[in-house]
């Protein structure tokens, strides 16, 4: 695009149009170390995970960011620079980032707006500029910025997040800024203004189907879905609600908490995260995935719903007991419809065109079954297993 292309005529004058979005134009996709590795994260594991991401086709399906979560730090030296834990990162962060980039992947790194991270490592509060420059010099492409050991009030959070947002922008490097204050201060209202591209809506997701409330003891998949459902108006290209990582394939392993979910429940998380236009950050062991896990994470038709460039977050359009109907408008005029069964037993779920705001015939495709279901006039239905979801793409007949 030339400079001139970005000028639009408005009322006879030529004014600058909104600049193109440099990062997170669609929801970021990748892998994060926290659920699996916790404080045992190290460079060998990260490189092995990057290799597995490539070898199993996840990179080519869109999973680009390898995010190094908390406890990579060794400390802060006398000149004020953060450094990694030497035994676990003997070659340093730049060398590790080079390895990850050499695999055509991108690098994410965790830091915290307070004085210490949630795991107790040095925080970046008051060191924003020096840390942002350091991250950029290492080649970091994504910063997850947590909020432990930081003042509880919203103005302080806005100030601290803006300080890092500005410091990252000042490096000139395109860096996704991922805000993680768990939705406590309604970040959907201010995080984009602080430079954020994604913001957590809720407390940490653990490897379980459902929990009673949004609580820092850990949330289930349905809990974070419900916390994020009302926030569709705040999402769009460059700004996404984040209901936390995918637990798909974790199987109770690692240290996220939770005993694990069934393959069907994991598929439902993938379905709903795609309808929510949520970041798709896997957290299972990419070196040892079952066929079901791989199929769930790499279903390109489902991922296309998440990555659709219109950037609309889907909404719940109808609910009756355990049966829910969700809809996400797509760039080409299609609608992705989710039929979610929260109950334990199979149920038939029917979506009427009236509840979807549609009229006229639609071509229907089942995106999990990769099957065309033909032309339909006014409603579709599916028999959906317990804790299951179907995703149908309804395309106008040309
Ligand atoms: C917080 C975040 C988690 C993880 C840990 C690391 O709990 O919400 O996602 O980053 O900190 O300590």
Short mmCIF file of C-alpha atoms in Angstrom, two decimals, residues 42-336:
data_model
loop_
_atom_site.label_atom_id
_atom_site.label_comp_id
_atom_site.label_asym_id
_atom_site.label_seq_id
_atom_site.Cartn_x
_atom_site.Cartn_y
_atom_site.Cartn_z
CA UNK A 42 13.47 -24.40 29.58
CA UNK A 43 15.03 -23.82 26.17
CA UNK A 44 15.28 -27.48 25.16
CA UNK A 45 11.58 -28.04 25.78
CA UNK A 46 10.66 -24.86 23.92
CA UNK A 47 12.73 -25.84 20.89
CA UNK A 48 11.24 -29.35 20.97
CA UNK A 49 7.78 -27.81 21.13
CA UNK A 50 8.58 -25.52 18.18
CA UNK A 51 9.82 -28.56 16.22
CA UNK A 52 6.64 -30.47 17.05
CA UNK A 53 4.52 -27.47 16.08
CA UNK A 54 6.11 -27.58 12.62
CA UNK A 55 6.30 -31.38 12.25
CA UNK A 56 2.62 -31.93 13.10
CA UNK A 57 1.37 -29.18 10.83
CA UNK A 58 0.24 -26.77 13.54
CA UNK A 59 2.40 -23.94 12.24
CA UNK A 60 0.93 -24.35 8.78
CA UNK A 61 -2.56 -24.39 10.28
CA UNK A 62 -1.81 -20.95 11.79
CA UNK A 63 -0.30 -21.61 15.24
CA UNK A 64 2.56 -19.13 15.01
CA UNK A 65 3.49 -17.77 18.44
CA UNK A 66 5.52 -19.92 20.85
CA UNK A 67 4.84 -18.10 24.12
CA UNK A 68 7.28 -18.50 27.02
CA UNK A 69 5.20 -17.92 30.13
CA UNK A 70 6.25 -17.07 33.70
CA UNK A 71 9.44 -18.19 35.46
CA UNK A 72 11.87 -17.94 32.55
CA UNK A 73 13.59 -15.12 34.52
CA UNK A 74 16.79 -15.41 36.51
CA UNK A 75 16.58 -11.89 37.90
CA UNK A 76 17.38 -8.25 37.19
CA UNK A 77 21.05 -7.27 37.11
CA UNK A 78 22.69 -4.18 38.62
CA UNK A 79 22.27 -2.21 35.42
CA UNK A 80 18.53 -2.90 35.55
CA UNK A 81 18.31 -5.56 32.83
CA UNK A 82 16.21 -8.68 33.12
CA UNK A 83 18.10 -11.90 32.43
CA UNK A 84 16.90 -15.49 32.04
CA UNK A 85 17.54 -18.34 34.46
CA UNK A 86 20.96 -19.57 33.28
CA UNK A 87 20.64 -23.31 33.99
CA UNK A 88 17.38 -23.53 32.02
CA UNK A 89 18.28 -20.96 29.32
CA UNK A 90 22.05 -21.41 28.97
CA UNK A 91 22.20 -19.72 25.56
CA UNK A 92 20.07 -16.71 26.51
CA UNK A 93 16.83 -15.39 25.11
CA UNK A 94 18.17 -13.95 21.85
CA UNK A 95 19.64 -17.31 20.83
CA UNK A 96 16.39 -19.06 21.76
CA UNK A 97 14.34 -16.52 19.80
CA UNK A 98 16.65 -17.05 16.81
CA UNK A 99 16.02 -20.80 17.01
CA UNK A 100 12.26 -20.27 17.09
CA UNK A 101 12.37 -17.75 14.23
CA UNK A 102 14.52 -20.15 12.20
CA UNK A 103 11.51 -22.47 12.25
CA UNK A 104 9.35 -19.70 10.82
CA UNK A 105 7.56 -19.23 14.12
CA UNK A 106 7.25 -16.19 16.36
CA UNK A 107 8.26 -15.66 19.98
CA UNK A 108 6.09 -14.67 22.92
CA UNK A 109 7.37 -13.74 26.36
CA UNK A 110 5.67 -13.19 29.72
CA UNK A 111 6.16 -10.20 32.01
CA UNK A 112 4.14 -8.50 34.74
CA UNK A 113 3.02 -4.91 35.31
CA UNK A 114 3.70 -5.11 39.05
CA UNK A 115 6.81 -5.43 41.16
CA UNK A 116 6.83 -9.22 40.87
CA UNK A 117 5.24 -11.72 38.49
CA UNK A 118 2.56 -14.12 39.66
CA UNK A 119 5.29 -16.73 40.12
CA UNK A 120 7.47 -14.30 42.11
CA UNK A 121 10.06 -13.32 39.46
CA UNK A 122 10.98 -9.63 38.99
CA UNK A 123 8.16 -7.55 37.50
CA UNK A 124 8.41 -4.82 34.87
CA UNK A 125 6.54 -2.06 36.76
CA UNK A 126 8.80 1.02 36.63
CA UNK A 127 11.13 -0.71 34.12
CA UNK A 128 8.80 -0.58 31.12
CA UNK A 129 11.07 1.21 28.66
CA UNK A 130 14.21 -0.80 29.41
CA UNK A 131 12.33 -4.10 29.39
CA UNK A 132 10.46 -3.32 26.16
CA UNK A 133 13.76 -2.45 24.46
CA UNK A 134 15.31 -5.65 25.78
CA UNK A 135 12.39 -7.77 24.55
CA UNK A 136 12.57 -6.12 21.11
CA UNK A 137 16.35 -6.66 20.95
CA UNK A 138 15.83 -10.35 21.69
CA UNK A 139 13.31 -10.53 18.82
CA UNK A 140 10.16 -10.94 20.89
CA UNK A 141 6.94 -10.68 18.84
CA UNK A 142 4.30 -11.06 21.58
CA UNK A 143 4.28 -9.91 25.21
CA UNK A 144 1.84 -11.40 27.70
CA UNK A 145 1.59 -8.84 30.48
CA UNK A 146 0.21 -10.08 33.80
CA UNK A 147 -1.05 -8.12 36.80
CA UNK A 148 0.14 -9.75 40.04
CA UNK A 149 1.71 -7.59 42.77
CA UNK A 150 0.22 -4.45 41.24
CA UNK A 151 -2.30 -1.88 42.59
CA UNK A 152 -5.89 -3.16 42.47
CA UNK A 153 -7.63 -0.03 41.16
CA UNK A 154 -8.50 0.53 37.53
CA UNK A 155 -6.70 3.88 36.97
CA UNK A 156 -3.43 2.31 38.13
CA UNK A 157 -3.96 -0.65 35.83
CA UNK A 158 -4.62 1.66 32.88
CA UNK A 159 -1.50 3.68 33.73
CA UNK A 160 0.73 0.60 34.07
CA UNK A 161 -0.60 -1.12 30.95
CA UNK A 162 -0.34 2.12 28.94
CA UNK A 163 3.28 2.53 30.08
CA UNK A 164 4.20 -0.87 28.65
CA UNK A 165 1.95 -0.36 25.59
CA UNK A 166 3.77 2.87 24.77
CA UNK A 167 7.18 1.35 25.50
CA UNK A 168 6.49 -1.55 23.13
CA UNK A 169 5.22 0.81 20.41
CA UNK A 170 8.34 2.96 20.85
CA UNK A 171 10.56 -0.01 19.95
CA UNK A 172 9.10 0.11 16.42
CA UNK A 173 8.84 -3.69 16.39
CA UNK A 174 5.38 -5.19 15.68
CA UNK A 175 4.59 -6.86 19.01
CA UNK A 176 1.26 -8.33 20.09
CA UNK A 177 0.42 -6.91 23.53
CA UNK A 178 -1.60 -9.47 25.46
CA UNK A 179 -3.20 -8.02 28.59
CA UNK A 180 -3.80 -10.40 31.49
CA UNK A 181 -5.62 -8.87 34.44
CA UNK A 182 -8.31 -11.58 34.34
CA UNK A 183 -11.19 -9.25 33.44
CA UNK A 184 -11.28 -7.76 36.94
CA UNK A 185 -11.19 -4.11 35.82
CA UNK A 186 -13.31 -4.49 32.65
CA UNK A 187 -10.33 -4.28 30.29
CA UNK A 188 -12.64 -4.50 27.25
CA UNK A 189 -13.43 -0.84 28.02
CA UNK A 190 -9.84 0.46 28.08
CA UNK A 191 -7.24 -2.15 27.07
CA UNK A 192 -7.17 -1.29 23.35
CA UNK A 193 -6.54 2.34 24.33
CA UNK A 194 -3.59 1.15 26.43
CA UNK A 195 -2.10 -0.52 23.33
CA UNK A 196 -3.52 -3.99 24.02
CA UNK A 197 -4.48 -6.38 21.24
CA UNK A 198 -6.03 -9.05 23.44
CA UNK A 199 -7.26 -9.01 27.02
CA UNK A 200 -8.25 -11.79 29.34
CA UNK A 201 -11.92 -11.73 30.29
CA UNK A 202 -11.75 -14.15 33.20
CA UNK A 203 -9.58 -16.06 35.64
CA UNK A 204 -7.32 -18.92 34.54
CA UNK A 205 -8.90 -21.77 32.66
CA UNK A 206 -8.16 -25.16 34.16
CA UNK A 207 -8.51 -28.48 32.40
CA UNK A 208 -12.16 -29.07 33.28
CA UNK A 209 -15.58 -28.69 31.67
CA UNK A 210 -17.38 -26.37 34.06
CA UNK A 211 -17.06 -24.63 37.43
CA UNK A 212 -19.73 -22.74 39.37
CA UNK A 213 -18.30 -19.19 39.15
CA UNK A 214 -15.49 -17.08 37.68
CA UNK A 215 -13.00 -17.55 40.53
CA UNK A 216 -9.25 -17.46 40.97
CA UNK A 217 -9.41 -21.08 42.07
CA UNK A 218 -9.62 -21.83 38.31
CA UNK A 219 -12.43 -21.91 35.80
CA UNK A 220 -13.98 -24.49 33.53
CA UNK A 221 -14.47 -24.16 29.77
CA UNK A 222 -18.16 -23.22 30.15
CA UNK A 223 -17.34 -20.67 32.87
CA UNK A 224 -14.95 -18.72 30.65
CA UNK A 225 -17.31 -19.05 27.70
CA UNK A 226 -20.06 -17.41 29.77
CA UNK A 227 -17.74 -14.65 31.01
CA UNK A 228 -16.83 -13.78 27.42
CA UNK A 229 -20.22 -14.21 25.74
CA UNK A 230 -21.60 -10.72 26.57
CA UNK A 231 -18.48 -8.91 25.31
CA UNK A 232 -18.87 -9.31 21.53
CA UNK A 233 -19.28 -5.58 20.93
CA UNK A 234 -15.72 -4.94 22.12
CA UNK A 235 -13.98 -7.39 19.78
CA UNK A 236 -12.73 -6.71 16.26
CA UNK A 237 -9.58 -6.73 14.15
CA UNK A 238 -6.62 -5.85 16.40
CA UNK A 239 -8.66 -6.17 19.62
CA UNK A 240 -9.88 -9.48 20.99
CA UNK A 241 -11.51 -10.83 24.12
CA UNK A 242 -9.35 -13.64 25.52
CA UNK A 243 -11.04 -16.41 27.55
CA UNK A 244 -7.57 -17.99 28.15
CA UNK A 245 -5.76 -20.89 26.51
CA UNK A 246 -7.01 -23.99 24.80
CA UNK A 247 -6.75 -26.98 27.14
CA UNK A 248 -7.40 -29.30 24.16
CA UNK A 249 -5.33 -32.47 24.54
CA UNK A 250 -3.93 -31.62 27.98
CA UNK A 251 -5.62 -34.66 29.49
CA UNK A 252 -5.02 -33.53 33.07
CA UNK A 253 -1.25 -33.34 32.45
CA UNK A 254 0.91 -30.44 33.55
CA UNK A 255 0.02 -28.10 36.35
CA UNK A 256 -2.99 -26.07 35.19
CA UNK A 257 -5.32 -27.95 37.53
CA UNK A 258 -8.36 -29.94 36.52
CA UNK A 259 -8.52 -33.64 35.81
CA UNK A 260 -8.87 -33.38 32.08
CA UNK A 261 -11.78 -33.42 29.66
CA UNK A 262 -13.06 -35.87 27.05
CA UNK A 263 -12.11 -35.51 23.40
CA UNK A 264 -15.66 -34.32 22.74
CA UNK A 265 -15.38 -31.62 25.41
CA UNK A 266 -12.08 -30.46 23.96
CA UNK A 267 -13.70 -30.28 20.54
CA UNK A 268 -16.43 -28.15 22.08
CA UNK A 269 -13.83 -25.77 23.52
CA UNK A 270 -12.27 -25.45 20.07
CA UNK A 271 -15.72 -24.85 18.53
CA UNK A 272 -16.71 -22.17 21.00
CA UNK A 273 -13.30 -20.41 21.01
CA UNK A 274 -13.55 -20.21 17.23
CA UNK A 275 -17.06 -18.75 17.42
CA UNK A 276 -15.83 -16.27 20.07
CA UNK A 277 -13.00 -15.10 17.77
CA UNK A 278 -10.75 -15.88 20.74
CA UNK A 279 -6.97 -16.23 20.57
CA UNK A 280 -6.20 -19.91 19.88
CA UNK A 281 -3.27 -20.64 22.17
CA UNK A 282 -2.77 -24.38 22.58
CA UNK A 283 -1.15 -25.61 25.79
CA UNK A 284 -0.93 -29.41 25.51
CA UNK A 285 2.26 -31.36 24.83
CA UNK A 286 2.65 -30.92 21.07
CA UNK A 287 5.25 -33.71 21.03
CA UNK A 288 2.72 -36.32 22.10
CA UNK A 289 -0.72 -35.61 20.65
CA UNK A 290 -3.39 -38.21 19.96
CA UNK A 291 -5.09 -38.29 16.56
CA UNK A 292 -8.19 -36.73 18.15
CA UNK A 293 -6.18 -33.83 19.60
CA UNK A 294 -4.42 -33.18 16.32
CA UNK A 295 -7.68 -33.28 14.38
CA UNK A 296 -9.33 -30.91 16.83
CA UNK A 297 -6.49 -28.39 16.79
CA UNK A 298 -5.93 -28.44 13.04
CA UNK A 299 -9.44 -28.55 11.54
CA UNK A 300 -8.95 -25.83 8.96
CA UNK A 301 -12.65 -25.25 8.35
CA UNK A 302 -13.17 -24.52 12.03
CA UNK A 303 -10.00 -22.38 12.22
CA UNK A 304 -11.26 -20.39 9.22
CA UNK A 305 -14.27 -19.36 11.32
CA UNK A 306 -11.92 -18.05 14.01
CA UNK A 307 -9.60 -16.33 11.55
CA UNK A 308 -12.32 -14.80 9.40
CA UNK A 309 -11.17 -11.30 8.47
CA UNK A 310 -14.49 -9.64 9.27
CA UNK A 311 -13.40 -10.13 12.88
CA UNK A 312 -16.83 -10.38 14.49
CA UNK A 313 -17.19 -12.26 17.76
CA UNK A 314 -20.08 -14.72 17.66
CA UNK A 315 -23.04 -14.31 19.98
CA UNK A 316 -25.51 -16.59 21.71
CA UNK A 317 -28.77 -15.98 19.85
CA UNK A 318 -30.99 -18.51 21.64
CA UNK A 319 -30.91 -20.66 24.72
CA UNK A 320 -33.35 -23.27 25.96
CA UNK A 321 -32.23 -25.29 28.98
CA UNK A 322 -28.92 -26.91 28.04
CA UNK A 323 -29.33 -26.20 24.31
CA UNK A 324 -27.79 -23.08 22.85
CA UNK A 325 -27.56 -21.55 19.39
CA UNK A 326 -24.65 -19.29 18.52
CA UNK A 327 -24.00 -17.27 15.37
CA UNK A 328 -20.88 -15.60 13.95
CA UNK A 329 -21.19 -13.53 10.75
CA UNK A 330 -18.37 -14.09 8.26
CA UNK A 331 -16.74 -11.89 5.61
CA UNK A 332 -18.34 -13.65 2.61
CA UNK A 333 -21.90 -13.22 3.90
CA UNK A 334 -22.03 -16.70 5.42
CA UNK A 335 -22.90 -17.32 9.05
CA UNK A 336 -21.18 -19.89 11.23
#
